[in-house]
Amino acid sequence: MNYIAEYWGQIENGAAVVSKRVRRQYERLMHDIDHPGRYVFDEDKADEPIKFIEQFCRHSKGEKGGEPVILELFQRAFISALFGFADASTGLRRYREAMFLCGRKNGKSTLLSGLALYMLMADGEAGAEVYSIATKKDQAARIFEESHNMIKQSPALSKHIRKRKTDLYFPLTMSKFQAMGKNSDTLDGLNAHLIIVDELHGVKDRNLYEVMQQSQSARRQPLLIMITTAGTVRECIFDDMYAYACNIVEGKFQDDNFLPILYELDDREEWQNPGAWVKANPGLGSIKKLDDLQRKVDKAKNSPKDLSGILTKDFNIRDTVSTAWLSFDDINNEGTFDLTKFRNKHAIGGADLSITTDLTCATLLMMDKDTGERCVHQMYWLPSESLEKRVQIDKIPYDIWFRRGLLRLCTGNSISYGDITAWFLEMVNDCAIAPLWIYYDSYSAKYWVEEMESHGFKMVRCIQGPKTLSLPMQQMGADLQAKKINYNNNPILKWCLTNTGIVTDRNGNIVPVKNQSPKPRIDGTASLLDAYVGLMEHYQEFANLR
């Protein structure tokens, strides 16, 4: 049975309502089936794991406890795609990595547990090593425990698999299944056949993903499956992998070995449309209870604090934490601009300084006089001696940003303000962009201000309080929501904006604060806000310049 074709038929006739990206991906899979080239589709290979799961695995919880697992069509189609395509010359599996994004309570644990047991016992791999990984070991253990429960309920499985202290062991092929936590320093030396990354959005440590992926290099046809909902922690590995998956679906990247299946709402506002909920919840009505989701939606309509959770967990709309200043949808702008269009133009500068811990950020704010778009160009700095430590401890990709030229390093263990001066001079001399005013946070800035003024820059002290910041911050928020701020899709500024919360005084004035913990930074927000103070103070004058 070709479950991909069956599912595609339901998508085409409207019986299966799916997201645009799921539709596009299954359309491509059908094209690959109908027009084989390097990769061919083998129904027998596609059906093997499905038959294994439905013959040997049983539900362990809820109203179906003890009953055989009968997979839904969307699950069968996913498994068929993952296992059915093979290299025509070698016969080895096409897909080595998959991202399966779906709302919570859509049968994820059952699907993963069944696949883990198949890969442990029936994939023809000697000494197979299967790992479930997550940020917290108890999260990773959920799949492991579900697999163990399936074994206990199946005479056929329990006859051949032993539960040892830390793993499930299949003596016939000397294979094992184990749950692993986030301590990636202890993961070297593994030889993984299957890796299950559960709830990727919670994995802040990129090394965990990278080390586990590298552990598969000796296997003939390894598999890494990421099954997750969206999350509220931005600029983590989830955002990178999600963007990569979207680019593959949309044809911007080509990766024949990565399978992206993204169940999500196509538009944020669809969360209030019951007819669209199934786009992010393919098991709605059969696995996931419709009335339960309806109750959550009704509650979120009257409780903004609950909205972020339902958007990210049930509808896979990326968002920030509930205490954030703006939602991720408000912040996200993937538009870009060419800095050279502002050659021989003016700008307003902003600067947020630090000494050792926080980022230092400098901003140039330009305005497109024809469209009114605010175009933002920034640079960030960290002390060179702290880079490696900060990457390891904070789990933030400062090293990647450095290699991309978005961040610079100051020699030693502290920020050299002369490097910030040099950047502003570079903007003037090399890019021919002249800042008319540079607004700065006066903290530790005395000597730097004197140096900047000696080079002819007009420096304006920006007092960091509600009287100065509230109106510019409100305007900046409105401009972000209206997509009037183009920041060249800078991931550092995007990250800083998602980390920004607000404190409101009794008069309704607001100032920015960190909304999560000390590790996330808001320095890019603060630097841009300083420039916005200048924009508000000089708007008419600045807008009339040509």
Coordinates of C-alpha atoms in Angstrom, one line a residue:
M1 CA 0.0 0.0 0.0
N2 CA 1.4 3.4 -1.0
Y3 CA 0.4 5.6 2.0
I4 CA 2.1 8.6 0.6
A5 CA -0.2 8.5 -2.5
E6 CA -3.2 7.8 -0.3
Y7 CA -2.4 10.8 1.9
W8 CA -1.7 13.0 -1.1
G9 CA -5.1 12.1 -2.5
Q10 CA -6.8 13.2 0.7
I11 CA -4.8 16.5 0.7
E12 CA -5.8 17.2 -2.9
N13 CA -9.5 16.5 -2.4
G14 CA -9.6 18.5 0.9
A15 CA -10.3 15.5 3.1
A16 CA -6.9 16.2 4.9
V17 CA -6.4 19.9 5.8
V18 CA -2.7 20.6 6.1
S19 CA -0.3 23.5 6.2
K20 CA 1.1 25.0 3.0
R21 CA 4.5 23.5 3.7
V22 CA 3.1 20.0 4.3
R23 CA 1.2 20.2 1.1
R24 CA 4.2 21.3 -0.8
Q25 CA 6.4 18.6 0.7
Y26 CA 4.0 15.7 -0.1
E27 CA 3.5 17.1 -3.6
R28 CA 7.3 16.9 -4.1
L29 CA 7.3 13.3 -2.6
M30 CA 4.7 12.3 -5.1
H31 CA 6.7 13.8 -7.9
D32 CA 9.8 11.8 -6.8
I33 CA 7.7 8.6 -6.8
D34 CA 6.3 9.2 -10.2
H35 CA 9.6 10.4 -11.7
P36 CA 12.3 8.3 -10.2
G37 CA 15.9 9.4 -10.7
R38 CA 18.8 8.8 -8.3
Y39 CA 16.3 7.8 -5.7
V40 CA 13.5 5.3 -6.1
F41 CA 10.5 4.5 -3.9
D42 CA 10.2 0.9 -2.6
E43 CA 6.8 0.1 -1.1
D44 CA 8.1 -3.0 0.7
K45 CA 10.8 -1.0 2.5
A46 CA 8.2 1.7 3.3
D47 CA 5.8 -0.8 4.8
E48 CA 8.3 -2.8 7.0
P49 CA 8.4 -0.4 10.0
I50 CA 4.7 0.2 9.8
K51 CA 3.9 -3.5 9.9
F52 CA 6.4 -4.0 12.7
I53 CA 4.8 -1.3 14.9
E54 CA 1.2 -2.4 14.2
Q55 CA 2.0 -6.1 14.7
F56 CA 4.2 -5.9 17.9
C57 CA 3.5 -2.6 19.6
R58 CA 0.7 -1.8 22.0
H59 CA -0.6 1.4 23.6
S60 CA 0.4 1.6 27.3
K61 CA -1.8 4.6 28.5
G62 CA -5.2 6.0 28.3
E63 CA -8.4 4.5 26.9
K64 CA -6.5 2.5 24.3
G65 CA -4.1 1.0 26.9
G66 CA -3.2 -2.6 25.9
E67 CA -4.6 -2.3 22.4
P68 CA -2.4 -2.8 19.3
V69 CA -1.1 0.4 17.9
I70 CA -2.9 1.3 14.6
L71 CA -1.1 4.2 13.0
E72 CA -3.0 7.2 11.5
L73 CA -2.6 7.9 7.8
F74 CA -0.4 11.0 8.5
Q75 CA 1.9 8.8 10.6
R76 CA 2.1 6.0 7.9
A77 CA 2.8 8.5 5.2
F78 CA 5.7 10.0 7.2
I79 CA 7.2 6.6 8.0
S80 CA 6.7 5.6 4.3
A81 CA 8.6 8.7 3.1
L82 CA 11.4 8.2 5.7
F83 CA 12.0 4.5 5.0
G84 CA 10.7 4.0 1.4
F85 CA 13.0 6.1 -0.7
A86 CA 16.4 4.5 -1.4
D87 CA 19.4 5.2 -3.6
A88 CA 18.9 3.4 -6.9
S89 CA 22.5 2.3 -7.1
T90 CA 23.2 1.3 -3.4
G91 CA 19.8 0.5 -2.0
L92 CA 20.6 2.6 1.0
R93 CA 18.0 4.9 2.6
R94 CA 17.7 8.3 1.0
Y95 CA 16.7 10.2 4.2
R96 CA 19.3 10.5 7.0
E97 CA 17.6 13.3 8.9
A98 CA 14.0 14.5 9.4
M99 CA 12.2 17.3 11.2
F100 CA 8.6 16.5 12.1
L101 CA 6.9 19.5 13.6
C102 CA 3.4 18.9 15.1
G103 CA 1.3 20.1 18.0
R104 CA 1.4 18.4 21.3
K105 CA -0.7 15.3 22.0
N106 CA -0.7 14.1 18.4
G107 CA 0.7 10.6 19.1
K108 CA 4.4 11.7 19.1
S109 CA 5.6 9.3 21.9
T110 CA 3.8 6.3 20.4
L111 CA 5.2 7.0 16.9
L112 CA 8.8 7.5 18.2
S113 CA 8.7 4.6 20.6
G114 CA 7.6 2.2 17.8
L115 CA 10.3 3.5 15.4
A116 CA 12.9 3.2 18.1
L117 CA 12.1 -0.5 18.7
Y118 CA 12.0 -1.2 14.9
M119 CA 15.5 0.4 14.5
L120 CA 16.7 -1.6 17.5
M121 CA 15.5 -5.0 16.3
A122 CA 14.4 -5.1 12.7
D123 CA 16.5 -2.7 10.6
G124 CA 19.2 -5.2 9.8
E125 CA 21.9 -3.3 11.7
A126 CA 24.4 -5.2 13.8
G127 CA 25.2 -3.6 17.1
A128 CA 22.6 -0.8 16.6
E129 CA 22.8 2.0 19.1
V130 CA 19.5 3.9 19.5
Y131 CA 19.4 7.1 21.6
S132 CA 16.6 9.4 22.7
I133 CA 18.1 12.8 23.6
A134 CA 16.7 15.9 25.1
T135 CA 17.8 18.8 27.3
K136 CA 16.6 17.1 30.4
K137 CA 17.1 13.4 30.9
D138 CA 13.6 12.8 32.2
Q139 CA 12.3 14.3 28.9
A140 CA 14.5 11.9 26.9
A141 CA 13.4 9.1 29.2
R142 CA 9.7 9.5 28.1
I143 CA 10.3 7.8 24.8
F144 CA 12.5 5.2 26.4
E145 CA 9.9 4.4 29.1
E146 CA 7.1 4.2 26.5
S147 CA 9.2 1.7 24.4
H148 CA 9.8 -0.3 27.6
N149 CA 6.1 -0.3 28.3
M150 CA 5.4 -1.6 24.8
I151 CA 7.9 -4.4 25.3
K152 CA 6.3 -5.4 28.6
Q153 CA 2.9 -5.7 26.9
S154 CA 4.1 -7.7 23.9
P155 CA 5.0 -11.4 24.5
A156 CA 7.0 -11.3 21.2
L157 CA 9.1 -8.3 22.2
S158 CA 9.6 -9.1 25.8
K159 CA 10.9 -12.5 24.8
H160 CA 13.8 -11.0 22.9
I161 CA 14.6 -7.6 24.7
R162 CA 16.1 -7.3 28.1
K163 CA 15.9 -4.3 30.4
R164 CA 19.3 -3.5 31.9
K165 CA 20.2 -0.8 34.3
T166 CA 20.5 2.0 31.8
D167 CA 19.3 0.6 28.5
L168 CA 17.1 -1.9 26.6
Y169 CA 19.3 -4.6 25.1
F170 CA 18.6 -6.9 22.1
P171 CA 21.1 -9.8 22.4
L172 CA 20.5 -11.2 18.9
T173 CA 22.3 -8.3 17.3
M174 CA 23.9 -6.9 20.4
S175 CA 21.9 -3.7 20.0
K176 CA 20.8 -1.2 22.7
F177 CA 18.4 1.7 23.3
Q178 CA 19.3 4.4 25.8
A179 CA 18.0 7.8 27.0
M180 CA 20.6 10.6 27.1
G181 CA 20.6 14.0 28.8
K182 CA 22.2 17.3 27.8
N183 CA 25.8 16.7 29.1
S184 CA 27.4 16.6 25.6
D185 CA 30.9 16.4 27.1
T186 CA 30.3 12.7 27.9
L187 CA 28.8 11.7 24.5
D188 CA 32.0 11.2 22.6
G189 CA 32.7 7.7 21.4
L190 CA 29.1 6.8 20.6
N191 CA 28.2 5.0 17.4
A192 CA 24.6 5.9 16.9
H193 CA 22.2 4.2 14.4
L194 CA 19.1 6.1 15.3
I195 CA 18.9 9.4 17.2
I196 CA 15.6 10.8 18.4
V197 CA 15.7 14.4 19.4
D198 CA 12.6 15.0 21.5
E199 CA 11.3 18.6 21.7
L200 CA 14.1 20.3 19.8
H201 CA 12.9 23.7 20.8
G202 CA 14.2 23.1 24.4
V203 CA 17.7 22.1 23.3
K204 CA 19.9 25.2 23.9
D205 CA 23.2 23.3 23.7
R206 CA 24.2 23.0 20.0
N207 CA 26.9 20.6 21.0
L208 CA 24.3 18.0 22.0
Y209 CA 23.0 18.0 18.4
E210 CA 26.3 18.2 16.7
V211 CA 28.1 15.6 18.8
M212 CA 25.2 13.1 18.3
Q213 CA 25.1 13.8 14.6
Q214 CA 28.8 13.2 14.3
S215 CA 28.4 9.9 16.2
Q216 CA 26.6 8.5 13.2
S217 CA 29.4 8.8 10.7
A218 CA 30.4 5.1 10.8
R219 CA 26.9 3.8 10.1
R220 CA 25.7 2.9 6.5
Q221 CA 22.3 4.4 6.8
P222 CA 21.8 6.2 10.1
L223 CA 18.8 8.2 10.9
L224 CA 18.2 11.3 13.1
I225 CA 14.6 12.3 13.8
M226 CA 13.7 15.6 15.4
I227 CA 10.1 15.7 16.6
T228 CA 9.1 18.9 18.3
T229 CA 6.6 21.7 18.8
A230 CA 7.7 25.4 18.4
G231 CA 9.1 27.1 21.5
T232 CA 9.6 30.4 23.2
V233 CA 13.4 30.4 23.4
R234 CA 14.6 32.3 20.3
E235 CA 17.9 32.0 18.3
C236 CA 18.5 28.5 19.6
I237 CA 19.1 25.4 17.4
F238 CA 15.4 25.1 16.8
D239 CA 15.2 28.4 14.9
D240 CA 18.2 27.3 12.8
M241 CA 16.8 23.8 11.9
Y242 CA 13.3 25.2 11.4
A243 CA 14.6 27.8 8.9
Y244 CA 16.7 25.1 7.2
A245 CA 13.6 22.9 6.9
C246 CA 11.5 25.7 5.5
N247 CA 14.1 26.6 2.9
I248 CA 14.2 23.0 1.7
V249 CA 10.4 22.8 1.4
E250 CA 10.3 26.1 -0.4
G251 CA 13.1 25.1 -2.8
K252 CA 15.6 27.6 -1.6
F253 CA 18.0 24.9 -0.5
Q254 CA 18.5 21.4 -1.9
D255 CA 19.2 18.6 0.5
D256 CA 18.2 15.2 -0.8
N257 CA 18.8 13.6 2.6
F258 CA 16.7 15.9 4.9
L259 CA 12.9 15.3 5.2
P260 CA 10.9 18.3 6.5
I261 CA 7.3 17.7 7.6
L262 CA 6.0 20.9 9.2
Y263 CA 2.4 20.8 10.6
E264 CA 1.7 24.4 11.6
L265 CA -0.8 27.2 11.1
D266 CA -0.2 29.2 8.0
D267 CA -1.1 32.4 9.7
R268 CA -1.0 33.4 13.4
E269 CA -4.6 34.6 13.3
E270 CA -5.8 31.1 12.4
W271 CA -5.5 30.1 16.1
Q272 CA -9.1 31.4 16.5
N273 CA -10.4 29.4 13.5
P274 CA -11.3 25.9 14.4
G275 CA -11.3 24.8 10.8
A276 CA -7.5 25.5 10.6
W277 CA -6.5 23.8 13.9
V278 CA -5.9 20.5 12.2
K279 CA -3.1 22.1 10.1
A280 CA -0.9 21.9 13.2
N281 CA -2.7 18.9 14.8
P282 CA -3.0 16.1 12.2
G283 CA -4.3 13.8 14.9
L284 CA -7.1 16.1 16.0
G285 CA -10.3 14.2 16.6
S286 CA -8.6 10.8 16.4
I287 CA -5.7 11.1 18.8
K288 CA -6.0 14.6 20.3
K289 CA -9.3 15.6 21.8
L290 CA -11.0 18.5 20.0
D291 CA -13.0 19.6 23.1
D292 CA -9.9 19.9 25.1
L293 CA -8.2 22.1 22.5
Q294 CA -11.4 24.2 22.3
R295 CA -11.3 24.8 26.1
K296 CA -7.6 25.9 25.9
V297 CA -8.4 28.3 23.0
D298 CA -11.4 29.8 24.9
K299 CA -9.2 30.3 28.0
A300 CA -6.4 31.9 25.9
K301 CA -8.9 34.4 24.4
N302 CA -9.5 35.8 27.9
S303 CA -6.0 35.2 29.4
P304 CA -3.1 36.7 27.4
K305 CA -0.7 34.8 29.7
D306 CA -2.0 31.5 28.3
L307 CA -1.8 32.6 24.7
S308 CA 1.9 32.0 24.2
G309 CA 1.7 28.4 25.4
I310 CA -1.1 27.5 23.1
L311 CA 0.5 29.3 20.1
T312 CA 3.8 27.5 20.5
K313 CA 2.6 24.1 21.8
D314 CA -0.6 23.5 20.0
F315 CA -0.3 25.6 16.8
N316 CA 3.5 25.8 16.2
I317 CA 3.6 29.5 15.9
R318 CA 7.0 30.7 17.1
D319 CA 6.7 33.1 20.0
T320 CA 8.5 34.7 22.9
V321 CA 7.9 34.0 26.6
S322 CA 4.6 35.4 28.0
T323 CA 6.4 38.2 29.8
A324 CA 8.0 39.5 26.5
W325 CA 7.5 43.0 25.2
L326 CA 6.5 41.8 21.7
S327 CA 5.5 38.5 20.2
F328 CA 7.9 36.7 17.8
D329 CA 5.5 37.4 14.9
D330 CA 5.8 41.1 15.8
I331 CA 9.6 41.0 15.9
N332 CA 10.3 38.7 13.0
N333 CA 11.2 40.5 9.7
E334 CA 13.2 38.6 7.2
G335 CA 13.5 41.6 4.8
T336 CA 17.0 42.8 3.8
F337 CA 18.5 45.9 2.3
D338 CA 21.8 46.9 0.6
L339 CA 23.8 49.2 2.9
T340 CA 25.3 50.9 -0.2
K341 CA 21.9 52.5 -1.0
F342 CA 22.6 54.8 2.0
R343 CA 26.0 55.9 0.7
N344 CA 26.5 59.7 1.1
K345 CA 23.4 59.7 3.4
H346 CA 22.9 60.5 7.0
A347 CA 22.0 58.3 10.0
I348 CA 21.2 58.5 13.7
G349 CA 23.6 56.5 15.9
G350 CA 22.9 54.6 19.1
A351 CA 25.3 52.9 21.5
D352 CA 24.9 50.5 24.4
L353 CA 28.2 50.0 26.2
S354 CA 29.4 47.2 28.5
I355 CA 32.7 46.3 30.1
T356 CA 32.9 42.5 30.3
T357 CA 29.6 40.5 30.6
D358 CA 27.0 42.1 28.4
L359 CA 27.4 42.7 24.7
T360 CA 28.4 46.1 23.5
C361 CA 26.3 47.2 20.5
A362 CA 26.5 50.2 18.1
T363 CA 23.6 51.1 15.8
L364 CA 23.1 53.2 12.7
L365 CA 19.5 54.1 12.0
M366 CA 18.7 55.2 8.4
M367 CA 15.4 56.1 6.8
D368 CA 14.3 55.4 3.2
K369 CA 12.9 58.8 2.3
D370 CA 10.6 57.2 -0.4
T371 CA 9.0 54.5 1.7
G372 CA 9.6 55.7 5.3
E373 CA 11.2 52.3 6.1
R374 CA 13.7 52.5 9.0
C375 CA 16.8 50.6 8.0
V376 CA 19.1 49.4 10.9
H377 CA 22.8 48.4 10.7
Q378 CA 24.5 47.2 13.8
M379 CA 27.7 45.8 15.1
Y380 CA 28.4 43.9 18.4
W381 CA 31.5 43.3 20.5
L382 CA 32.7 40.8 23.1
P383 CA 36.1 40.3 24.8
S384 CA 38.1 37.8 22.8
E385 CA 39.2 35.9 26.0
S386 CA 35.7 35.2 27.0
L387 CA 34.3 34.0 23.7
E388 CA 34.8 30.3 24.1
K389 CA 33.6 30.4 27.7
R390 CA 30.5 32.3 26.8
V391 CA 29.6 29.9 24.0
Q392 CA 30.0 26.9 26.4
I393 CA 28.2 28.5 29.4
D394 CA 25.5 30.6 27.7
K395 CA 24.8 28.1 24.9
I396 CA 24.5 31.1 22.5
P397 CA 26.2 30.9 19.1
Y398 CA 28.5 33.9 19.5
D399 CA 31.2 32.0 17.6
I400 CA 28.9 31.6 14.6
W401 CA 27.9 35.2 14.7
F402 CA 31.6 36.1 14.8
R403 CA 32.4 34.0 11.7
R404 CA 29.5 35.7 9.9
G405 CA 30.9 39.1 10.7
L406 CA 28.0 40.2 12.8
L407 CA 30.1 40.4 16.0
R408 CA 33.7 41.5 16.6
L409 CA 36.2 40.6 19.3
C410 CA 38.1 43.1 21.5
T411 CA 41.6 42.0 22.5
G412 CA 41.9 40.8 26.1
N413 CA 39.2 40.3 28.7
S414 CA 37.3 43.6 28.5
I415 CA 35.6 45.8 25.8
S416 CA 37.9 48.3 24.2
Y417 CA 35.8 51.4 23.4
G418 CA 38.4 52.4 20.8
D419 CA 37.0 49.5 18.7
I420 CA 33.6 51.1 18.8
T421 CA 35.0 54.4 17.7
A422 CA 36.9 52.6 14.9
W423 CA 33.6 51.1 13.7
F424 CA 31.8 54.5 13.5
L425 CA 34.8 55.9 11.6
E426 CA 34.7 52.9 9.3
M427 CA 31.0 53.7 8.6
V428 CA 31.9 57.3 7.8
N429 CA 35.1 56.7 5.8
D430 CA 34.4 53.4 4.0
C431 CA 30.5 53.4 3.7
A432 CA 30.1 57.2 3.5
I433 CA 27.3 57.1 6.1
A434 CA 27.5 60.1 8.5
P435 CA 25.7 59.9 11.8
L436 CA 24.3 63.3 12.7
W437 CA 23.9 62.4 16.4
I438 CA 24.9 59.4 18.4
Y439 CA 22.7 58.7 21.4
Y440 CA 24.4 56.8 24.2
D441 CA 23.8 55.3 27.6
S442 CA 26.1 57.3 29.8
Y443 CA 27.2 54.3 31.9
S444 CA 31.0 54.1 31.8
A445 CA 31.0 56.3 28.7
K446 CA 33.0 59.4 29.8
Y447 CA 36.3 58.7 28.1
W448 CA 34.7 57.1 25.0
V449 CA 32.5 60.2 24.5
E450 CA 35.6 62.4 24.7
E451 CA 37.3 60.2 22.1
M452 CA 34.3 60.3 19.8
E453 CA 33.9 64.0 20.1
S454 CA 37.6 64.4 19.2
H455 CA 36.7 62.8 15.8
G456 CA 33.8 65.2 15.3
F457 CA 30.9 63.1 16.3
K458 CA 28.0 64.8 18.0
M459 CA 27.3 62.8 21.2
V460 CA 24.0 63.0 23.0
R461 CA 23.5 61.5 26.5
C462 CA 20.4 59.3 26.6
I463 CA 19.1 59.0 30.2
Q464 CA 17.8 55.4 30.7
G465 CA 14.5 56.1 32.4
P466 CA 10.8 56.1 31.5
K467 CA 10.6 59.8 30.9
T468 CA 13.2 59.5 28.0
L469 CA 12.5 55.9 26.8
S470 CA 8.8 55.3 27.1
L471 CA 7.4 57.1 24.0
P472 CA 10.3 56.1 21.7
M473 CA 9.9 52.4 22.9
Q474 CA 6.2 52.5 22.2
Q475 CA 6.9 53.9 18.7
M476 CA 9.6 51.4 18.0
G477 CA 7.2 48.6 19.0
A478 CA 4.6 49.9 16.7
D479 CA 7.1 50.2 13.8
L480 CA 8.3 46.6 14.4
Q481 CA 4.7 45.3 14.4
A482 CA 4.1 47.3 11.1
K483 CA 7.3 45.8 9.6
K484 CA 8.6 49.3 9.1
I485 CA 12.0 48.4 10.7
N486 CA 14.3 46.5 8.4
Y487 CA 17.2 45.1 10.4
N488 CA 18.6 43.0 7.6
N489 CA 17.4 39.8 9.4
N490 CA 20.2 40.2 11.9
P491 CA 19.9 37.2 14.2
I492 CA 21.6 39.0 17.2
L493 CA 19.1 41.9 17.1
K494 CA 16.2 39.5 16.6
W495 CA 17.4 37.5 19.7
C496 CA 17.8 40.6 21.8
L497 CA 14.3 41.8 20.8
T498 CA 12.8 38.4 21.9
N499 CA 14.6 38.7 25.2
T500 CA 13.2 42.1 25.9
G501 CA 10.4 42.6 28.5
I502 CA 9.0 45.8 29.9
V503 CA 8.3 47.3 33.3
T504 CA 5.3 49.7 33.4
D505 CA 5.0 52.4 36.0
R506 CA 1.7 53.7 37.5
N507 CA 1.5 56.3 34.8
G508 CA 1.7 53.7 32.0
N509 CA 5.3 54.6 31.0
I510 CA 7.5 51.6 30.0
V511 CA 11.2 50.8 30.0
P512 CA 13.0 47.7 28.7
V513 CA 14.2 44.8 31.0
K514 CA 15.4 41.3 30.4
N515 CA 12.4 39.0 30.4
Q516 CA 13.9 35.6 31.1
S517 CA 17.2 35.3 33.0
P518 CA 20.6 37.1 33.2
K519 CA 22.1 35.1 30.3
P520 CA 19.9 36.4 27.4
R521 CA 21.0 39.9 26.3
I522 CA 19.0 42.9 25.3
D523 CA 21.9 45.2 24.3
G524 CA 20.9 45.3 20.7
T525 CA 17.4 46.5 21.7
A526 CA 18.9 49.1 24.0
S527 CA 21.2 50.4 21.3
L528 CA 18.4 50.7 18.8
L529 CA 16.2 52.3 21.3
D530 CA 18.8 55.0 22.0
A531 CA 18.8 55.7 18.2
Y532 CA 15.0 55.8 18.3
V533 CA 15.2 58.5 21.0
G534 CA 17.2 60.5 18.6
L535 CA 14.7 59.8 15.8
M536 CA 11.8 61.0 17.9
E537 CA 13.7 64.2 19.0
H538 CA 14.8 65.1 15.4
Y539 CA 12.2 63.4 13.3
Q540 CA 11.1 66.3 11.1
E541 CA 14.7 67.5 10.6
F542 CA 15.9 64.0 9.8
A543 CA 13.0 63.2 7.5
N544 CA 13.6 66.3 5.4
L545 CA 17.2 65.5 4.7
R546 CA 18.0 64.3 1.2

